[in-house]
């Protein structure tokens, strides 16, 4: 793992009304910023991940090539590297950590971009909660973002998605060890139960029908549930996980004070945008993406034809990665051909 850097903003005012004495954004850069400051790519991380899980599109000759692009990999709040319940001093530590919205995250990332000398962003992209951030970037800073690629995500969280997330919160609350977030030892039983419940949502029916867990090295369904899902969620800090879920729950570009409605916010996005839902995604269905694109002036909907559900954008399936890579190259090539 490469060492990451941190960018800090003092007295950072959050949308919830709290002022954080210090907001921390962890990030990594790859490549060199061009003299005109216009070859930057912002790559936003997703739920439960760090910037390290966003590198499958990056490399020599890859869709994102550090020899050509200045790639800024950002870390979402609550992931344990950026400001999170487990690394923020009192009085905002643990269960007292305030709500940090998607817009708060993007505001902090924009401050980082200015600090780095970025004059114009060639492309913003991200998977899942990274897509939520991508939409927010495009809506909040239309003159700063040339192209956007939100994949397996949305411009706002649907009621169906909210119902799923509220269910995960309820599972954790049932573990007596959780104690409303004031736990003295990890609420492992609740975290493992969330992993089991989550397992049917990220990779959906098609993934299980074709036994795609075998491609990931698991010999059986039982091994996949225990050795991946339970183990992964048992490794999360519970308050960090809750912080990210709460951030996810409130995502909606239409709540920006400069926009009269959700549709108006979508209409304000001028960046060349390819919205890429997973064709079988249970969180963010392609029908929602099709509506979003219908309200945007310079966008298309290009579903990822995959049985891997939400995981079509996770970097786990090479075929899906190739499909994403085509759109990345296309958007960056279009950008290079337009005089600025």
Short mmCIF file of C-alpha atoms in Angstrom, two decimals:
data_model
loop_
_atom_site.label_atom_id
_atom_site.label_comp_id
_atom_site.label_asym_id
_atom_site.label_seq_id
_atom_site.Cartn_x
_atom_site.Cartn_y
_atom_site.Cartn_z
CA UNK A 1 0.00 0.00 0.00
CA UNK A 2 1.37 3.42 -0.98
CA UNK A 3 1.49 6.09 1.73
CA UNK A 4 -1.35 8.57 1.54
CA UNK A 5 -1.31 12.26 2.32
CA UNK A 6 -3.71 14.34 4.38
CA UNK A 7 -5.25 17.73 3.67
CA UNK A 8 -6.74 19.58 6.63
CA UNK A 9 -9.17 22.47 6.86
CA UNK A 10 -9.62 24.23 10.19
CA UNK A 11 -13.07 25.17 11.46
CA UNK A 12 -14.88 23.38 8.65
CA UNK A 13 -18.61 24.20 8.74
CA UNK A 14 -20.76 21.18 7.97
CA UNK A 15 -24.24 21.27 6.47
CA UNK A 16 -25.66 19.85 9.70
CA UNK A 17 -24.56 23.02 11.53
CA UNK A 18 -21.57 21.57 13.36
CA UNK A 19 -18.15 23.14 12.92
CA UNK A 20 -15.35 20.58 12.94
CA UNK A 21 -12.19 22.06 14.48
CA UNK A 22 -10.26 20.15 11.83
CA UNK A 23 -11.65 18.31 8.79
CA UNK A 24 -9.19 15.79 7.38
CA UNK A 25 -9.21 14.49 3.82
CA UNK A 26 -6.87 11.59 3.08
CA UNK A 27 -5.76 11.30 -0.53
CA UNK A 28 -3.13 9.98 -2.90
CA UNK A 29 -1.94 11.52 -6.15
CA UNK A 30 -0.53 9.66 -9.12
CA UNK A 31 1.09 11.33 -12.09
CA UNK A 32 2.05 14.98 -12.59
CA UNK A 33 -0.17 18.02 -12.88
CA UNK A 34 0.27 19.71 -16.26
CA UNK A 35 1.58 23.29 -16.30
CA UNK A 36 -1.90 24.54 -17.23
CA UNK A 37 -3.43 22.58 -14.32
CA UNK A 38 -5.98 20.87 -16.58
CA UNK A 39 -5.11 17.17 -16.77
CA UNK A 40 -6.56 16.26 -13.38
CA UNK A 41 -8.86 13.33 -12.65
CA UNK A 42 -10.75 13.14 -9.34
CA UNK A 43 -11.49 9.55 -8.33
CA UNK A 44 -13.90 9.26 -5.38
CA UNK A 45 -13.94 6.26 -3.05
CA UNK A 46 -16.99 4.20 -2.09
CA UNK A 47 -18.58 2.67 1.01
CA UNK A 48 -16.23 0.69 3.21
CA UNK A 49 -13.29 1.29 0.90
CA UNK A 50 -10.16 3.38 0.76
CA UNK A 51 -8.44 4.84 -2.28
CA UNK A 52 -6.57 1.54 -2.67
CA UNK A 53 -9.74 -0.20 -3.91
CA UNK A 54 -10.13 2.40 -6.68
CA UNK A 55 -6.94 1.59 -8.59
CA UNK A 56 -8.15 -1.12 -10.96
CA UNK A 57 -8.55 1.41 -13.80
CA UNK A 58 -5.11 2.95 -13.19
CA UNK A 59 -1.72 1.97 -14.60
CA UNK A 60 0.67 2.27 -17.53
CA UNK A 61 -1.45 2.02 -20.67
CA UNK A 62 -4.63 1.69 -18.57
CA UNK A 63 -7.69 3.94 -19.02
CA UNK A 64 -6.25 6.19 -16.30
CA UNK A 65 -2.55 6.45 -17.04
CA UNK A 66 -0.34 8.42 -14.61
CA UNK A 67 1.94 9.22 -17.54
CA UNK A 68 -0.86 11.37 -19.00
CA UNK A 69 -3.19 12.20 -16.12
CA UNK A 70 -2.82 13.71 -12.68
CA UNK A 71 -5.03 11.35 -10.69
CA UNK A 72 -6.28 12.40 -7.27
CA UNK A 73 -7.74 9.51 -5.27
CA UNK A 74 -9.87 10.78 -2.41
CA UNK A 75 -11.15 9.03 0.71
CA UNK A 76 -14.74 9.39 1.84
CA UNK A 77 -15.30 10.55 5.40
CA UNK A 78 -15.93 7.72 7.83
CA UNK A 79 -13.53 5.29 6.16
CA UNK A 80 -10.92 5.52 8.89
CA UNK A 81 -8.41 7.57 6.87
CA UNK A 82 -10.34 10.79 6.35
CA UNK A 83 -12.23 12.31 9.28
CA UNK A 84 -14.05 9.45 11.00
CA UNK A 85 -15.56 8.57 14.37
CA UNK A 86 -12.50 6.50 15.32
CA UNK A 87 -9.87 9.16 14.54
CA UNK A 88 -11.56 12.44 15.47
CA UNK A 89 -10.80 13.90 18.92
CA UNK A 90 -13.49 14.53 21.52
CA UNK A 91 -16.06 15.95 21.65
CA UNK A 92 -16.77 14.58 18.14
CA UNK A 93 -15.35 11.08 18.55
CA UNK A 94 -17.23 7.78 18.36
CA UNK A 95 -21.04 8.08 18.42
CA UNK A 96 -20.76 11.88 18.76
CA UNK A 97 -19.30 12.21 15.26
CA UNK A 98 -21.45 14.63 13.24
CA UNK A 99 -23.19 13.95 9.96
CA UNK A 100 -20.86 14.70 7.05
CA UNK A 101 -22.89 14.83 3.86
CA UNK A 102 -21.82 13.98 0.34
CA UNK A 103 -21.80 17.71 -0.37
CA UNK A 104 -19.53 18.32 2.63
CA UNK A 105 -17.13 15.71 1.27
CA UNK A 106 -17.12 17.32 -2.16
CA UNK A 107 -16.59 20.80 -0.71
CA UNK A 108 -13.54 19.49 1.10
CA UNK A 109 -12.30 17.81 -2.09
CA UNK A 110 -12.75 21.06 -4.01
CA UNK A 111 -10.61 22.83 -1.41
CA UNK A 112 -7.96 20.15 -1.95
CA UNK A 113 -8.14 20.65 -5.72
CA UNK A 114 -7.49 24.37 -5.28
CA UNK A 115 -4.64 23.60 -2.89
CA UNK A 116 -3.05 21.29 -5.48
CA UNK A 117 -3.27 23.94 -8.21
CA UNK A 118 -5.92 22.19 -10.31
CA UNK A 119 -7.55 24.68 -12.67
CA UNK A 120 -10.02 22.39 -14.40
CA UNK A 121 -10.97 18.74 -13.85
CA UNK A 122 -10.88 16.59 -16.96
CA UNK A 123 -12.93 13.83 -15.33
CA UNK A 124 -14.61 12.99 -12.03
CA UNK A 125 -15.61 9.39 -11.47
CA UNK A 126 -16.54 6.90 -8.80
CA UNK A 127 -18.44 3.76 -7.90
CA UNK A 128 -21.49 3.62 -5.60
CA UNK A 129 -20.97 6.34 -2.97
CA UNK A 130 -18.19 7.49 -5.29
CA UNK A 131 -20.91 8.03 -7.90
CA UNK A 132 -22.94 10.05 -5.39
CA UNK A 133 -19.90 12.30 -5.02
CA UNK A 134 -19.41 12.45 -8.79
CA UNK A 135 -22.94 13.74 -9.33
CA UNK A 136 -22.42 16.30 -6.56
CA UNK A 137 -19.16 17.49 -8.14
CA UNK A 138 -20.88 17.98 -11.50
CA UNK A 139 -23.88 19.79 -9.99
CA UNK A 140 -21.94 21.99 -7.55
CA UNK A 141 -19.08 22.98 -9.86
CA UNK A 142 -20.36 22.86 -13.45
CA UNK A 143 -17.70 25.27 -14.73
CA UNK A 144 -14.90 23.26 -13.13
CA UNK A 145 -15.76 19.73 -14.31
CA UNK A 146 -15.41 18.77 -17.98
CA UNK A 147 -16.67 15.18 -17.76
CA UNK A 148 -18.29 12.90 -15.22
CA UNK A 149 -18.59 9.14 -14.97
CA UNK A 150 -20.82 8.03 -12.09
CA UNK A 151 -21.15 4.25 -12.15
CA UNK A 152 -23.42 2.01 -10.09
CA UNK A 153 -24.72 5.04 -8.23
CA UNK A 154 -27.25 7.86 -8.42
CA UNK A 155 -27.81 11.57 -8.04
CA UNK A 156 -30.02 10.91 -5.03
CA UNK A 157 -30.81 7.93 -2.87
CA UNK A 158 -34.16 6.29 -3.55
CA UNK A 159 -36.67 5.33 -0.86
CA UNK A 160 -36.00 1.66 -1.65
CA UNK A 161 -32.29 2.18 -1.04
CA UNK A 162 -33.08 4.04 2.19
CA UNK A 163 -35.19 1.11 3.38
CA UNK A 164 -32.23 -1.22 2.86
CA UNK A 165 -29.87 1.08 4.76
CA UNK A 166 -32.27 1.56 7.65
CA UNK A 167 -32.48 -2.22 7.89
CA UNK A 168 -28.72 -2.44 8.30
CA UNK A 169 -28.82 0.14 11.09
CA UNK A 170 -31.55 -1.81 12.85
CA UNK A 171 -29.52 -5.02 12.73
CA UNK A 172 -26.57 -3.42 14.47
CA UNK A 173 -28.77 -1.85 17.13
CA UNK A 174 -29.96 -5.34 18.11
CA UNK A 175 -26.48 -6.37 19.27
CA UNK A 176 -26.32 -5.69 23.04
CA UNK A 177 -22.60 -4.97 22.72
CA UNK A 178 -23.30 -1.98 20.46
CA UNK A 179 -24.67 0.15 23.33
CA UNK A 180 -25.79 2.97 21.06
CA UNK A 181 -22.27 3.41 19.75
CA UNK A 182 -20.63 3.56 23.19
CA UNK A 183 -19.21 0.05 22.90
CA UNK A 184 -16.19 -1.07 24.86
CA UNK A 185 -15.56 -4.05 22.59
CA UNK A 186 -16.58 -4.46 18.94
CA UNK A 187 -20.22 -5.49 18.40
CA UNK A 188 -19.03 -8.42 16.33
CA UNK A 189 -22.30 -10.34 16.33
CA UNK A 190 -24.18 -7.39 14.83
CA UNK A 191 -21.44 -6.63 12.30
CA UNK A 192 -21.38 -10.24 11.07
CA UNK A 193 -25.17 -10.24 10.79
CA UNK A 194 -25.01 -7.09 8.67
CA UNK A 195 -22.48 -8.84 6.43
CA UNK A 196 -24.87 -11.74 5.94
CA UNK A 197 -27.77 -9.38 5.16
CA UNK A 198 -25.63 -7.29 2.81
CA UNK A 199 -24.50 -10.35 0.85
CA UNK A 200 -27.73 -10.57 -1.16
CA UNK A 201 -27.70 -6.90 -2.16
CA UNK A 202 -24.31 -6.04 -3.64
CA UNK A 203 -23.89 -9.11 -5.86
CA UNK A 204 -27.48 -9.89 -6.79
CA UNK A 205 -29.33 -12.92 -8.20
CA UNK A 206 -27.35 -13.36 -11.39
CA UNK A 207 -24.05 -13.48 -9.50
CA UNK A 208 -25.30 -16.33 -7.34
CA UNK A 209 -26.98 -18.12 -10.25
CA UNK A 210 -23.66 -18.43 -12.09
CA UNK A 211 -21.74 -19.18 -8.87
CA UNK A 212 -19.46 -16.22 -9.52
CA UNK A 213 -18.02 -16.51 -6.02
CA UNK A 214 -15.84 -19.25 -7.51
CA UNK A 215 -14.10 -16.62 -9.68
CA UNK A 216 -13.13 -14.88 -6.43
CA UNK A 217 -11.54 -18.01 -4.99
CA UNK A 218 -14.31 -19.29 -2.72
CA UNK A 219 -15.11 -22.99 -2.96
CA UNK A 220 -18.69 -22.80 -1.71
CA UNK A 221 -21.52 -20.43 -0.89
CA UNK A 222 -20.89 -21.04 2.80
CA UNK A 223 -17.23 -20.08 2.46
CA UNK A 224 -18.21 -16.92 0.58
CA UNK A 225 -20.68 -15.88 3.28
CA UNK A 226 -18.33 -16.57 6.18
CA UNK A 227 -14.87 -15.86 4.81
CA UNK A 228 -15.82 -12.79 2.78
CA UNK A 229 -19.01 -11.22 4.14
CA UNK A 230 -18.76 -11.96 7.83
CA UNK A 231 -15.01 -11.39 7.92
CA UNK A 232 -15.21 -8.11 6.00
CA UNK A 233 -17.93 -6.55 8.15
CA UNK A 234 -16.45 -7.83 11.41
CA UNK A 235 -13.36 -5.84 10.47
CA UNK A 236 -15.23 -2.52 10.28
CA UNK A 237 -15.33 -0.04 13.13
CA UNK A 238 -19.08 0.06 13.84
CA UNK A 239 -19.31 3.83 14.29
CA UNK A 240 -17.31 4.40 11.12
CA UNK A 241 -19.72 2.17 9.23
CA UNK A 242 -22.73 3.99 10.67
CA UNK A 243 -21.21 7.33 9.72
CA UNK A 244 -20.88 6.25 6.09
CA UNK A 245 -24.42 4.85 6.04
CA UNK A 246 -25.76 8.16 7.33
CA UNK A 247 -23.81 10.01 4.68
CA UNK A 248 -25.26 7.67 2.07
CA UNK A 249 -28.83 8.13 3.36
CA UNK A 250 -28.79 11.91 2.87
CA UNK A 251 -27.34 12.06 -0.66
CA UNK A 252 -29.45 14.22 -2.99
CA UNK A 253 -28.10 16.86 -5.36
CA UNK A 254 -31.53 18.49 -5.33
CA UNK A 255 -31.09 19.76 -1.77
CA UNK A 256 -28.38 22.22 -2.80
CA UNK A 257 -29.58 25.75 -1.93
CA UNK A 258 -28.81 26.95 -5.45
CA UNK A 259 -31.25 24.47 -7.04
CA UNK A 260 -35.02 24.71 -6.90
CA UNK A 261 -35.56 20.98 -7.35
CA UNK A 262 -33.89 17.67 -8.09
CA UNK A 263 -34.69 18.09 -11.77
CA UNK A 264 -33.23 21.61 -11.78
CA UNK A 265 -30.03 20.28 -10.23
CA UNK A 266 -29.74 17.63 -12.94
CA UNK A 267 -30.39 20.24 -15.64
CA UNK A 268 -27.54 22.35 -14.28
CA UNK A 269 -24.97 19.64 -15.02
CA UNK A 270 -23.19 20.72 -18.19
CA UNK A 271 -20.31 18.24 -18.04
CA UNK A 272 -20.20 15.52 -20.65
CA UNK A 273 -21.59 12.69 -18.55
CA UNK A 274 -21.89 8.95 -19.03
CA UNK A 275 -24.09 7.46 -16.34
CA UNK A 276 -23.34 3.76 -16.00
CA UNK A 277 -25.75 1.79 -13.82
CA UNK A 278 -25.22 -1.90 -13.31
CA UNK A 279 -27.87 -3.64 -15.40
CA UNK A 280 -28.76 -5.84 -12.42
CA UNK A 281 -27.95 -3.44 -9.57
CA UNK A 282 -30.42 -3.70 -6.67
CA UNK A 283 -29.34 -0.43 -5.00
CA UNK A 284 -29.30 1.91 -7.99
CA UNK A 285 -31.49 0.50 -10.80
CA UNK A 286 -31.02 1.52 -14.39
CA UNK A 287 -34.55 2.99 -14.50
CA UNK A 288 -33.46 5.68 -12.04
CA UNK A 289 -30.38 6.37 -14.15
CA UNK A 290 -32.51 6.67 -17.28
CA UNK A 291 -34.65 9.33 -15.60
CA UNK A 292 -31.60 11.23 -14.40
CA UNK A 293 -30.11 11.28 -17.89
CA UNK A 294 -33.42 12.47 -19.38
CA UNK A 295 -33.08 15.64 -17.29
CA UNK A 296 -29.43 16.32 -18.14
CA UNK A 297 -28.40 18.31 -21.24
CA UNK A 298 -25.21 16.45 -22.13
CA UNK A 299 -25.53 12.91 -20.84
CA UNK A 300 -26.20 9.34 -21.84
CA UNK A 301 -27.16 6.22 -19.92
CA UNK A 302 -24.89 3.26 -20.65
CA UNK A 303 -25.77 0.28 -18.42
CA UNK A 304 -23.03 -2.22 -17.60
CA UNK A 305 -24.27 -5.54 -19.05
CA UNK A 306 -23.35 -7.69 -16.10
CA UNK A 307 -24.73 -10.39 -13.80
CA UNK A 308 -22.62 -9.01 -10.95
CA UNK A 309 -25.24 -6.54 -9.71
CA UNK A 310 -23.81 -3.57 -7.82
CA UNK A 311 -20.43 -5.26 -7.95
CA UNK A 312 -20.26 -4.58 -11.70
CA UNK A 313 -18.47 -1.38 -10.69
CA UNK A 314 -16.33 -2.82 -7.91
CA UNK A 315 -13.28 -3.85 -9.93
CA UNK A 316 -13.77 -7.56 -9.21
CA UNK A 317 -14.88 -8.70 -12.68
CA UNK A 318 -12.40 -8.08 -15.54
CA UNK A 319 -15.14 -8.00 -18.19
CA UNK A 320 -16.97 -5.22 -16.34
CA UNK A 321 -13.69 -3.34 -15.83
CA UNK A 322 -13.08 -3.39 -19.58
CA UNK A 323 -16.56 -1.99 -20.23
CA UNK A 324 -15.92 0.85 -17.77
CA UNK A 325 -12.51 1.48 -19.27
CA UNK A 326 -13.97 2.19 -22.69
CA UNK A 327 -16.07 5.04 -21.26
CA UNK A 328 -13.13 6.46 -19.31
CA UNK A 329 -10.96 6.59 -22.43
CA UNK A 330 -13.78 8.09 -24.48
CA UNK A 331 -14.48 10.90 -22.02
CA UNK A 332 -10.80 11.79 -21.65
CA UNK A 333 -10.26 11.71 -25.42
CA UNK A 334 -13.26 14.02 -25.91
CA UNK A 335 -11.79 16.42 -23.35
CA UNK A 336 -8.41 16.60 -25.10
CA UNK A 337 -10.08 17.52 -28.38
CA UNK A 338 -12.02 20.51 -26.99
CA UNK A 339 -10.16 23.86 -26.77
CA UNK A 340 -10.42 25.40 -23.29
#
